[in-house]
XYZ file of C-alpha atoms in Angstrom:
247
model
C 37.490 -1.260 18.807
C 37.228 2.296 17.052
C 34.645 4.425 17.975
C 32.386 6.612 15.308
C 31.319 9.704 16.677
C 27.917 10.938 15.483
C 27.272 14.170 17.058
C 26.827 13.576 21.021
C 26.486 9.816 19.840
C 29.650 7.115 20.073
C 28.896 4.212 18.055
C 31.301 0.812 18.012
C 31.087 -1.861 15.903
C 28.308 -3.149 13.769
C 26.040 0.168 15.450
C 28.884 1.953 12.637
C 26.582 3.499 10.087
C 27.997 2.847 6.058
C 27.249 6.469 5.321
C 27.120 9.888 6.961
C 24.514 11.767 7.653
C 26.151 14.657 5.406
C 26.069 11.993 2.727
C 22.499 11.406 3.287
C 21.138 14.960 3.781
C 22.576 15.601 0.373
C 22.194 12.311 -1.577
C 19.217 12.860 -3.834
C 19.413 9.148 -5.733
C 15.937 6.926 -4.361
C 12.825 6.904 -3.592
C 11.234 10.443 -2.751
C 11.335 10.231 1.497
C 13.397 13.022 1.764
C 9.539 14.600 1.266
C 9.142 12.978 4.818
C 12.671 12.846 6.665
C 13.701 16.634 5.913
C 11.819 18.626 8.197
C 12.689 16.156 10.378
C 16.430 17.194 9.600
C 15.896 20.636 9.800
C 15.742 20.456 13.631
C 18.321 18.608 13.776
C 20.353 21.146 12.088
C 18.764 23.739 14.470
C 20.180 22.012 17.449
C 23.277 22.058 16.133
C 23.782 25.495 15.890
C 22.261 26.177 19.032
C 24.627 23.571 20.619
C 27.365 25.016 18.790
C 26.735 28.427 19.600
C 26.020 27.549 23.428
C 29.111 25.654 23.688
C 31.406 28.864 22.514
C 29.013 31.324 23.687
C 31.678 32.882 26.201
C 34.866 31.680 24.670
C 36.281 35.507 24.100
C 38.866 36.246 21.725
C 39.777 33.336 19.559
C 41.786 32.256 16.150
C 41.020 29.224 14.049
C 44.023 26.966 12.757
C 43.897 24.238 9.967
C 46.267 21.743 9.090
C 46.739 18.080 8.080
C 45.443 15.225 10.359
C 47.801 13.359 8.544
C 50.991 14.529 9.929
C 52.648 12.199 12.656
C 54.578 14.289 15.672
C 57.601 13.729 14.780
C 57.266 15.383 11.594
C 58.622 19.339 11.226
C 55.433 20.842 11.094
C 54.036 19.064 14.307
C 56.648 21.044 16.066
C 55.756 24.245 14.598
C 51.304 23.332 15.361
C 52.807 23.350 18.743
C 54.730 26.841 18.662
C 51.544 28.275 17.131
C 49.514 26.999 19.088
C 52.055 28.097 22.256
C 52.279 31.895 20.897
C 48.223 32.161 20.121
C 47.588 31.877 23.876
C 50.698 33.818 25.336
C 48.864 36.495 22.764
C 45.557 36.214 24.522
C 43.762 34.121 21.684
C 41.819 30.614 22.483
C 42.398 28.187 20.013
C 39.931 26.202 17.274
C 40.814 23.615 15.676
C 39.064 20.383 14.082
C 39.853 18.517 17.073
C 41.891 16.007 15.214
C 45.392 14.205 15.042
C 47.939 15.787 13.242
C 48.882 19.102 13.077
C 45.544 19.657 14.800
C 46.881 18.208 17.750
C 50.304 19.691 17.896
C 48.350 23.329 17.979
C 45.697 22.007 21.039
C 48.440 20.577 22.559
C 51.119 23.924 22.643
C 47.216 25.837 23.484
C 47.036 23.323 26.556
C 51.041 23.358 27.543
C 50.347 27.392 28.243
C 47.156 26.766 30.112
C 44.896 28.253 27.117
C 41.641 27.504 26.422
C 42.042 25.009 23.700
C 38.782 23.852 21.462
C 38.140 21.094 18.771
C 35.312 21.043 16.434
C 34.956 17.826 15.281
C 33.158 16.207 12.712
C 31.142 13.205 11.786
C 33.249 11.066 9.298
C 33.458 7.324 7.362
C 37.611 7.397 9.386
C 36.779 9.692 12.663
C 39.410 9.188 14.806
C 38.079 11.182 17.484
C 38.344 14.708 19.215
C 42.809 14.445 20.524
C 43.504 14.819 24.249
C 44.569 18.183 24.359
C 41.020 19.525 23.620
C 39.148 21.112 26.510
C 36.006 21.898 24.952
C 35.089 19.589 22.629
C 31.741 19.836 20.205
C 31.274 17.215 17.590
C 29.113 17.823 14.399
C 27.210 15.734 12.029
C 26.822 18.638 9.503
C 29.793 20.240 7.904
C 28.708 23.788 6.798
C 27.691 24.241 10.327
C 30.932 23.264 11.591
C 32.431 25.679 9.103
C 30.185 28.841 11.112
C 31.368 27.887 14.052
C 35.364 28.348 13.114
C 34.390 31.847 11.260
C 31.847 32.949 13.750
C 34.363 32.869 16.811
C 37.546 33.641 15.247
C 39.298 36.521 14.855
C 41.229 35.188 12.088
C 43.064 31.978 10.327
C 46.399 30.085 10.579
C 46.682 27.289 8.031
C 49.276 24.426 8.167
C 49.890 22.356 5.780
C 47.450 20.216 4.873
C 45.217 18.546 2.074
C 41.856 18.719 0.986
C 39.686 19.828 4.221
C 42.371 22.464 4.727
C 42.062 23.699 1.333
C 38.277 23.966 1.783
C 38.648 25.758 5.181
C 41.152 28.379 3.411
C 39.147 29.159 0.159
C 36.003 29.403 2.152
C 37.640 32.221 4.343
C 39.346 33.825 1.559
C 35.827 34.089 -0.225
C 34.500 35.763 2.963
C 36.771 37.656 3.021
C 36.476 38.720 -0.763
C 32.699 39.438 -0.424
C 32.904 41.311 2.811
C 30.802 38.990 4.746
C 33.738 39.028 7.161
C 35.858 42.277 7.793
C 39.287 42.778 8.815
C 39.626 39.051 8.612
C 43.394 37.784 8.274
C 44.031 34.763 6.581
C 47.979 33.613 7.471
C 49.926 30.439 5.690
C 52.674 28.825 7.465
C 54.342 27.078 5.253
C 56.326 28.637 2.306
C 58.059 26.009 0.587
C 54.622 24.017 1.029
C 52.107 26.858 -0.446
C 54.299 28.955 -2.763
C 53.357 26.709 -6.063
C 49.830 27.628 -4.894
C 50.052 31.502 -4.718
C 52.077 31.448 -7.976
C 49.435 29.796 -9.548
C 47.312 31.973 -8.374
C 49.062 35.118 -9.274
C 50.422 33.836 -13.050
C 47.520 31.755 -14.272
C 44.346 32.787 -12.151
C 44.764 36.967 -11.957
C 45.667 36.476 -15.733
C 42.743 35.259 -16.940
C 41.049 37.456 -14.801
C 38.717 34.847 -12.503
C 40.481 36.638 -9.522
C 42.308 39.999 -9.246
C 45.672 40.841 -8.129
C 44.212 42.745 -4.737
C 42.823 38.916 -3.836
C 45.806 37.413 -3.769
C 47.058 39.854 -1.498
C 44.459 38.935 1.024
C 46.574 36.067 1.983
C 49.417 36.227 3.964
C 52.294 33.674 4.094
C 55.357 33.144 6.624
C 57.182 30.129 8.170
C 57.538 32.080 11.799
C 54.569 31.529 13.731
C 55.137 34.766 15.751
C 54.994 36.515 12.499
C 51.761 34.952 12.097
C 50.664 35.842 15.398
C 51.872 39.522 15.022
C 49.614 39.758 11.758
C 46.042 38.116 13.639
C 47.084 40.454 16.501
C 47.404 44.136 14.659
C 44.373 43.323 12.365
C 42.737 42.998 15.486
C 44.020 46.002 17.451
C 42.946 48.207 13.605
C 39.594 46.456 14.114
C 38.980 48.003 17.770
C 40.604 50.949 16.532
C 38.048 51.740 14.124
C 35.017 51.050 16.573
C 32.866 53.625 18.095
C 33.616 54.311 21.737
């Protein structure tokens, strides 16, 4: 029977709720009782972030990495989760990732293989599968945006797989971080080129043309298929971060 996960909750069959509680926080269609239930809410969302931030409180050094849940292992790009996830610990990082299958798992998985600290944020939805096997500390989330804090908040940058429409989120919400300074010295790394280059030449031949973006922002994102290039570019962003820090 497949379990829903709704925060620390496990539901199984007809306890399965037909929406989410993302869906209702920000459905706005009925009668008026989010008056009533919203407060209510807002302490949920509290504990959350204090559960969140509790959880990861002394995780150290740390880089996030997205990718599709959809990807069985023995396709490529499983392999190369693994690698990445392999070289982020021999390079002194813990790993983040959504917790999922997929590519999510193949980066946990290399993490755990090299006796890393390997995490998974997971997140209440309609298909939840679950937080893999290869996670060691494991926080699940009914709220989304808080989710998203928790990857930015305790990483020192991003690797992004391939993947679909939660992995474009999680890259345009760094990259818009990064744009607006809220983060600093934040690298944002694609592995993938074959998979992302239609992307970045959109980007640079119809976007920086009509001037919604500029040229410098596309240069915020970097793009290899070698995770140990990626690596090498988290790690020296890092070292010119210390660098620049008061003694």
């Amino acid at each position: 029977m497949n379990a829903y996960h709704r925060g620390p909750v496990t539901l199984r069959g007809a306890h399965v709720p037909s929406t989410t509680t993302d869906q209702r926080l920000l459905d706005n269609t009925g009668p008026n009782d989010w008056l009533h239930t919203d407060p209510w809410r807002v302490l949920r969302i509290q504990a959350e972030f204090v559960e969140g931030f509790g959880a990861l409180a002394e995780l150290g050094p740390a880089v996030s990495v997205f990718g599709s849940a959809r990807l069985a292992p023995r396709h490529p790009m499983y392999a190369l989760g693994e690698e990445v996830g392999e070289r982020l610990v021999e390079a002194g990082y813990a790993v983040i990732t959504g917790g999922g299958p997929g590519t999510m798992e193949a980066v946990n998985k290399g993490a755990d293989r090299k006796g890393g600290t390997s995490i998974g944020l997971g997140i209440e939805l309609p298909f939840e599968q679950g937080l893999n096997p290869y996670v060691h500390i494991g926080v699940n989330f009914r709220y989304f945006f808080i989710r998203k804090t928790m990857f930015v908040k305790h990483a020192e940058g991003f690797i992004v797989l391939p993947g679909g429409f939660g992995t474009f989120d999680e890259l345009f919400e760094a990259l818009t971080l990064v744009q607006t300074k809220k983060v600093t010295s934040f690298p944002v790394v694609l592995i993938g080129t074959e998979y992302w280059q239609g992307l970045l030449d959109w980007l640079r031949d119809v976007a920086v043309p009509a001037g919604t973006i500029g040229a410098a922002d596309v240069d915020l994102i970097h793009v290899t298929d070698d995770p140990a290039e990626a690596v090498r570019i988290i790690r020296t962003a890092d070292d010119e971060r210390h660098a620049r820090r008061p003694e």
